[in-house]
């Protein structure tokens, strides 16, 4: 039987994918600004300028950074081109940062659902620009129905561009074999548990078994000496990574979503461990907000408070 928190999480993940509800909410002159205030706990803003301003502030405090222009499932070729141009502008603007930044995106935002060759061409252009500026690209992982297409395109790209990385979701049953595939390639690997709702014949639920799977994949990365980002806010996972001394290796880092557990980021960063903050921006923040609350339903209390006091998200405790 589901607990109240589990039920809340399931409901939030369901409404996040309800396009009709999303349109009604975002089209409301009353609800839109309220929910945007809540989203700003996790999203740097709706514009690239807001994201880069926050990035410069956080870099000055010693954090490594990733930046994502949010968007997915784009089925119009012109919109895919516009998304690619925005990401090219992100690459240019990140030149203001002193350290290499990760430029993150969904392949379905830049053409995968229109034509994989279109997505390939867009990412090739982005990869060349990022390499020139000293940055790298990180391809996010999407629903399991897209996993094979994403990996196949990544394999083509990684053979041509060493600065293109990939995300692996630990909860998918196929991920052990997928990790073996990408460990043979040069790009950084970002290891996550997985946030999408998937059937139990495809993926593990949040469980001890999933934690064990995550650590299995982490060990595989470390044994190969492969560049990797351990993306988790789970204190048990973080403690185990520290216990195993993984974060003391030069090829490894902890990556945390902006706005989620800033006290963890600050504590580890002050102890000298490498912490990368994952910053998002754009107008597609509705789905992102729902997922962040679904991951930890008590966050809904913060969301309600943030709606009525936007100043609460001004600093975020970093």
Short mmCIF file of C-alpha atoms in Angstrom, two decimals:
data_model
loop_
_atom_site.label_atom_id
_atom_site.label_comp_id
_atom_site.label_asym_id
_atom_site.label_seq_id
_atom_site.Cartn_x
_atom_site.Cartn_y
_atom_site.Cartn_z
CA UNK A 1 0.00 0.00 0.00
CA UNK A 2 1.27 3.47 -0.92
CA UNK A 3 2.05 5.95 1.85
CA UNK A 4 0.64 9.47 1.68
CA UNK A 5 4.00 10.75 0.39
CA UNK A 6 4.24 8.06 -2.28
CA UNK A 7 0.69 8.81 -3.42
CA UNK A 8 1.46 12.53 -3.57
CA UNK A 9 4.56 11.83 -5.65
CA UNK A 10 2.58 9.66 -8.08
CA UNK A 11 -0.11 12.33 -8.45
CA UNK A 12 2.48 15.06 -9.08
CA UNK A 13 4.26 13.00 -11.74
CA UNK A 14 0.92 12.35 -13.42
CA UNK A 15 -0.25 15.96 -13.51
CA UNK A 16 3.21 17.03 -14.69
CA UNK A 17 2.49 15.16 -17.94
CA UNK A 18 -1.08 16.45 -18.32
CA UNK A 19 -0.69 18.95 -21.17
CA UNK A 20 -4.28 20.21 -20.82
CA UNK A 21 -3.80 21.03 -17.15
CA UNK A 22 -0.43 22.59 -17.87
CA UNK A 23 -1.94 24.93 -20.47
CA UNK A 24 -4.72 25.98 -18.09
CA UNK A 25 -2.29 26.67 -15.25
CA UNK A 26 0.25 28.56 -17.34
CA UNK A 27 -2.50 30.48 -19.10
CA UNK A 28 -3.90 31.77 -15.81
CA UNK A 29 -2.88 35.30 -14.91
CA UNK A 30 -3.35 34.36 -11.24
CA UNK A 31 -1.69 30.92 -11.07
CA UNK A 32 1.24 31.61 -13.40
CA UNK A 33 3.08 34.15 -11.19
CA UNK A 34 2.34 32.15 -8.05
CA UNK A 35 3.77 28.93 -9.46
CA UNK A 36 6.73 30.77 -10.99
CA UNK A 37 7.58 32.06 -7.52
CA UNK A 38 7.60 28.46 -6.28
CA UNK A 39 9.63 27.30 -9.28
CA UNK A 40 12.36 29.86 -8.58
CA UNK A 41 13.53 27.72 -5.67
CA UNK A 42 14.77 25.26 -8.32
CA UNK A 43 14.96 27.32 -11.54
CA UNK A 44 17.25 30.31 -11.91
CA UNK A 45 14.69 32.18 -14.00
CA UNK A 46 13.06 32.29 -17.40
CA UNK A 47 15.96 33.98 -19.23
CA UNK A 48 19.57 33.14 -20.05
CA UNK A 49 20.66 36.38 -18.44
CA UNK A 50 19.15 35.31 -15.12
CA UNK A 51 20.87 31.92 -15.35
CA UNK A 52 24.29 33.37 -16.14
CA UNK A 53 24.01 35.99 -13.40
CA UNK A 54 23.32 33.22 -10.89
CA UNK A 55 26.12 31.10 -12.41
CA UNK A 56 28.72 33.84 -11.93
CA UNK A 57 27.56 34.35 -8.33
CA UNK A 58 27.83 30.64 -7.51
CA UNK A 59 31.15 30.18 -9.28
CA UNK A 60 32.57 32.96 -7.11
CA UNK A 61 31.62 30.79 -4.14
CA UNK A 62 33.66 27.88 -5.44
CA UNK A 63 31.11 25.70 -7.22
CA UNK A 64 31.45 23.97 -10.56
CA UNK A 65 28.45 24.54 -12.80
CA UNK A 66 26.14 22.97 -15.34
CA UNK A 67 23.54 25.01 -17.22
CA UNK A 68 20.40 23.67 -18.88
CA UNK A 69 17.98 25.49 -21.16
CA UNK A 70 14.82 23.53 -20.38
CA UNK A 71 12.71 21.95 -23.09
CA UNK A 72 11.81 18.56 -24.55
CA UNK A 73 9.60 16.71 -27.02
CA UNK A 74 9.85 19.43 -29.66
CA UNK A 75 8.27 18.26 -32.89
CA UNK A 76 8.66 21.38 -35.03
CA UNK A 77 11.93 21.70 -36.95
CA UNK A 78 11.97 25.50 -36.64
CA UNK A 79 11.50 25.29 -32.87
CA UNK A 80 14.36 22.78 -32.69
CA UNK A 81 16.56 25.23 -34.60
CA UNK A 82 15.60 28.00 -32.16
CA UNK A 83 16.47 25.75 -29.22
CA UNK A 84 19.86 24.98 -30.76
CA UNK A 85 20.53 28.70 -31.28
CA UNK A 86 19.66 29.41 -27.65
CA UNK A 87 22.06 26.68 -26.51
CA UNK A 88 24.76 28.14 -28.76
CA UNK A 89 24.19 31.47 -26.99
CA UNK A 90 24.56 29.68 -23.63
CA UNK A 91 27.90 28.31 -24.80
CA UNK A 92 29.03 31.81 -25.79
CA UNK A 93 27.87 33.40 -22.54
CA UNK A 94 29.54 30.73 -20.41
CA UNK A 95 32.86 32.12 -21.67
CA UNK A 96 32.45 34.60 -18.79
CA UNK A 97 32.96 31.72 -16.35
CA UNK A 98 36.45 30.83 -15.21
CA UNK A 99 35.94 27.05 -15.14
CA UNK A 100 34.61 24.66 -17.80
CA UNK A 101 30.82 24.45 -17.66
CA UNK A 102 28.53 21.61 -18.63
CA UNK A 103 25.89 22.62 -21.17
CA UNK A 104 22.98 20.24 -20.63
CA UNK A 105 19.97 19.54 -22.85
CA UNK A 106 17.48 16.92 -24.04
CA UNK A 107 18.02 15.53 -27.51
CA UNK A 108 14.25 15.71 -28.04
CA UNK A 109 14.57 19.49 -27.62
CA UNK A 110 16.95 19.85 -30.58
CA UNK A 111 15.46 17.48 -33.14
CA UNK A 112 15.41 13.84 -32.07
CA UNK A 113 11.64 13.51 -32.58
CA UNK A 114 11.73 15.36 -35.92
CA UNK A 115 14.70 13.55 -37.45
CA UNK A 116 17.66 12.03 -35.60
CA UNK A 117 19.98 13.42 -38.29
CA UNK A 118 18.73 16.93 -37.47
CA UNK A 119 19.55 16.40 -33.80
CA UNK A 120 22.96 15.00 -34.76
CA UNK A 121 23.77 18.05 -36.88
CA UNK A 122 22.66 20.44 -34.16
CA UNK A 123 24.73 18.73 -31.47
CA UNK A 124 27.77 18.55 -33.73
CA UNK A 125 27.61 22.32 -34.16
CA UNK A 126 27.17 22.81 -30.42
CA UNK A 127 30.02 20.40 -29.57
CA UNK A 128 32.47 22.23 -31.82
CA UNK A 129 31.53 25.59 -30.30
CA UNK A 130 31.75 24.21 -26.75
CA UNK A 131 35.18 22.67 -27.40
CA UNK A 132 36.45 26.00 -28.72
CA UNK A 133 35.25 27.72 -25.53
CA UNK A 134 36.58 24.97 -23.27
CA UNK A 135 33.16 23.62 -22.19
CA UNK A 136 31.45 20.25 -22.58
CA UNK A 137 27.97 19.08 -23.50
CA UNK A 138 25.89 16.74 -21.35
CA UNK A 139 23.02 14.88 -22.98
CA UNK A 140 20.21 14.27 -20.53
CA UNK A 141 18.27 11.01 -20.44
CA UNK A 142 14.55 10.94 -21.12
CA UNK A 143 11.76 8.36 -20.91
CA UNK A 144 12.74 4.75 -21.54
CA UNK A 145 10.96 4.77 -24.92
CA UNK A 146 13.74 7.10 -26.16
CA UNK A 147 16.70 5.44 -24.45
CA UNK A 148 17.97 3.40 -27.38
CA UNK A 149 17.65 6.28 -29.83
CA UNK A 150 19.51 8.58 -27.43
CA UNK A 151 22.32 6.11 -26.85
CA UNK A 152 22.69 5.33 -30.55
CA UNK A 153 22.98 9.03 -31.38
CA UNK A 154 25.38 9.57 -28.49
CA UNK A 155 27.65 6.79 -29.73
CA UNK A 156 27.88 8.50 -33.12
CA UNK A 157 28.62 11.85 -31.52
CA UNK A 158 31.15 10.58 -28.97
CA UNK A 159 33.29 9.01 -31.67
CA UNK A 160 33.69 12.49 -33.16
CA UNK A 161 33.59 14.77 -30.09
CA UNK A 162 35.28 13.91 -26.79
CA UNK A 163 33.51 16.76 -25.00
CA UNK A 164 30.03 15.20 -25.25
CA UNK A 165 28.78 13.26 -22.22
CA UNK A 166 25.73 11.13 -21.45
CA UNK A 167 23.34 10.52 -18.55
CA UNK A 168 22.55 6.99 -17.33
CA UNK A 169 19.46 6.26 -15.23
CA UNK A 170 20.19 3.59 -12.63
CA UNK A 171 16.57 2.51 -12.27
CA UNK A 172 16.29 1.03 -15.78
CA UNK A 173 16.94 -2.71 -15.93
CA UNK A 174 18.99 -2.19 -19.09
CA UNK A 175 21.36 0.34 -17.51
CA UNK A 176 24.16 -2.08 -16.54
CA UNK A 177 24.58 -3.04 -20.18
CA UNK A 178 24.11 0.57 -21.32
CA UNK A 179 26.88 1.69 -18.99
CA UNK A 180 29.22 -0.91 -20.45
CA UNK A 181 28.53 0.60 -23.87
CA UNK A 182 29.30 4.17 -22.87
CA UNK A 183 32.32 3.35 -20.71
CA UNK A 184 34.09 2.54 -23.97
CA UNK A 185 33.60 6.16 -25.08
CA UNK A 186 35.48 9.27 -23.88
CA UNK A 187 32.62 11.51 -22.69
CA UNK A 188 31.74 12.16 -19.06
CA UNK A 189 28.99 9.98 -17.56
CA UNK A 190 26.32 11.51 -15.34
CA UNK A 191 24.76 8.88 -13.10
CA UNK A 192 21.22 9.51 -11.81
CA UNK A 193 18.61 7.30 -10.18
CA UNK A 194 15.92 8.26 -12.70
CA UNK A 195 12.90 10.53 -12.26
CA UNK A 196 10.47 9.25 -14.89
CA UNK A 197 7.51 7.01 -14.16
CA UNK A 198 8.25 3.61 -15.70
CA UNK A 199 6.57 0.21 -15.43
CA UNK A 200 8.16 -2.35 -13.12
CA UNK A 201 9.11 -4.58 -16.05
CA UNK A 202 11.33 -1.73 -17.29
CA UNK A 203 12.63 -0.10 -14.12
CA UNK A 204 13.16 -0.50 -10.39
CA UNK A 205 11.08 1.48 -7.93
CA UNK A 206 12.79 3.63 -5.30
CA UNK A 207 14.15 0.93 -3.01
CA UNK A 208 17.20 -0.62 -1.41
CA UNK A 209 17.63 -2.57 -4.64
CA UNK A 210 17.82 0.67 -6.61
CA UNK A 211 20.41 2.06 -4.19
CA UNK A 212 22.48 -1.08 -4.69
CA UNK A 213 22.15 -0.73 -8.47
CA UNK A 214 23.31 2.89 -8.30
CA UNK A 215 26.39 1.93 -6.31
CA UNK A 216 27.09 -0.94 -8.70
CA UNK A 217 27.14 1.50 -11.61
CA UNK A 218 29.25 3.96 -9.62
CA UNK A 219 31.78 1.21 -8.93
CA UNK A 220 31.92 0.33 -12.62
CA UNK A 221 32.75 3.96 -13.46
CA UNK A 222 35.45 4.15 -10.81
CA UNK A 223 37.05 0.84 -11.78
CA UNK A 224 37.41 2.15 -15.34
CA UNK A 225 38.80 5.48 -14.13
CA UNK A 226 36.13 7.18 -16.20
CA UNK A 227 35.09 10.82 -15.76
CA UNK A 228 31.77 10.78 -13.93
CA UNK A 229 29.30 12.93 -12.05
CA UNK A 230 27.35 11.26 -9.26
CA UNK A 231 24.02 13.10 -9.35
CA UNK A 232 22.15 12.33 -6.14
CA UNK A 233 20.71 14.13 -3.13
CA UNK A 234 20.19 10.90 -1.20
CA UNK A 235 22.17 11.27 2.02
CA UNK A 236 22.70 7.52 2.25
CA UNK A 237 24.17 7.46 -1.26
CA UNK A 238 26.37 10.48 -0.57
CA UNK A 239 27.64 8.91 2.67
CA UNK A 240 28.46 5.68 0.84
CA UNK A 241 30.28 7.51 -1.96
CA UNK A 242 32.34 9.31 0.68
CA UNK A 243 32.95 6.09 2.61
CA UNK A 244 34.26 4.48 -0.57
CA UNK A 245 36.46 7.56 -1.14
CA UNK A 246 35.07 8.00 -4.65
CA UNK A 247 34.83 11.80 -4.39
CA UNK A 248 38.55 12.05 -3.67
CA UNK A 249 39.35 10.83 -7.19
CA UNK A 250 40.09 13.49 -9.79
CA UNK A 251 37.69 12.05 -12.35
CA UNK A 252 34.66 12.12 -10.02
CA UNK A 253 32.39 14.83 -8.65
CA UNK A 254 29.03 15.19 -6.94
CA UNK A 255 26.36 16.99 -8.94
CA UNK A 256 23.37 18.53 -7.20
CA UNK A 257 20.32 20.26 -8.62
CA UNK A 258 20.15 23.96 -7.83
CA UNK A 259 17.79 24.56 -4.94
CA UNK A 260 17.79 20.98 -3.69
CA UNK A 261 19.68 20.50 -0.43
CA UNK A 262 21.89 23.60 -0.60
CA UNK A 263 23.15 22.77 2.88
CA UNK A 264 24.61 19.51 1.52
CA UNK A 265 26.32 21.34 -1.34
CA UNK A 266 27.75 23.97 0.97
CA UNK A 267 28.97 21.46 3.56
CA UNK A 268 30.78 19.26 1.04
CA UNK A 269 32.20 22.18 -0.92
CA UNK A 270 33.62 23.69 2.26
CA UNK A 271 35.30 20.36 3.06
CA UNK A 272 37.05 20.46 -0.30
CA UNK A 273 34.93 17.93 -2.20
CA UNK A 274 34.11 18.77 -5.82
CA UNK A 275 30.47 19.90 -6.11
CA UNK A 276 28.80 20.84 -9.37
CA UNK A 277 25.48 22.69 -9.25
CA UNK A 278 22.98 22.04 -12.03
CA UNK A 279 21.27 25.29 -13.01
CA UNK A 280 18.14 25.38 -15.16
CA UNK A 281 16.31 28.21 -16.86
CA UNK A 282 13.58 28.81 -19.42
CA UNK A 283 9.81 28.95 -19.66
CA UNK A 284 9.35 25.15 -19.50
CA UNK A 285 9.58 25.10 -15.70
CA UNK A 286 6.16 23.56 -14.90
CA UNK A 287 7.25 19.95 -15.42
CA UNK A 288 10.52 20.60 -13.59
CA UNK A 289 8.73 22.06 -10.56
CA UNK A 290 6.36 19.08 -10.36
CA UNK A 291 9.27 16.63 -10.48
CA UNK A 292 11.22 18.43 -7.78
CA UNK A 293 8.28 18.31 -5.39
CA UNK A 294 7.45 14.71 -6.36
CA UNK A 295 10.97 13.63 -5.39
CA UNK A 296 10.34 14.88 -1.85
CA UNK A 297 6.63 15.66 -1.30
CA UNK A 298 7.18 17.68 1.92
CA UNK A 299 8.72 20.30 -0.41
CA UNK A 300 5.15 21.28 -1.20
CA UNK A 301 5.19 23.25 2.08
CA UNK A 302 8.16 25.27 0.83
CA UNK A 303 6.40 25.79 -2.51
CA UNK A 304 3.33 27.26 -0.86
CA UNK A 305 5.43 29.54 1.35
CA UNK A 306 7.52 30.65 -1.67
CA UNK A 307 4.37 31.57 -3.60
CA UNK A 308 3.43 34.15 -1.02
CA UNK A 309 6.95 35.31 -0.09
CA UNK A 310 9.20 35.29 -3.19
CA UNK A 311 12.09 36.79 -1.19
CA UNK A 312 12.61 33.33 0.35
CA UNK A 313 14.39 32.20 -2.85
CA UNK A 314 16.69 35.20 -3.22
CA UNK A 315 19.86 33.52 -1.89
CA UNK A 316 19.06 29.81 -1.41
CA UNK A 317 21.70 29.29 1.26
CA UNK A 318 24.72 28.67 -0.96
#
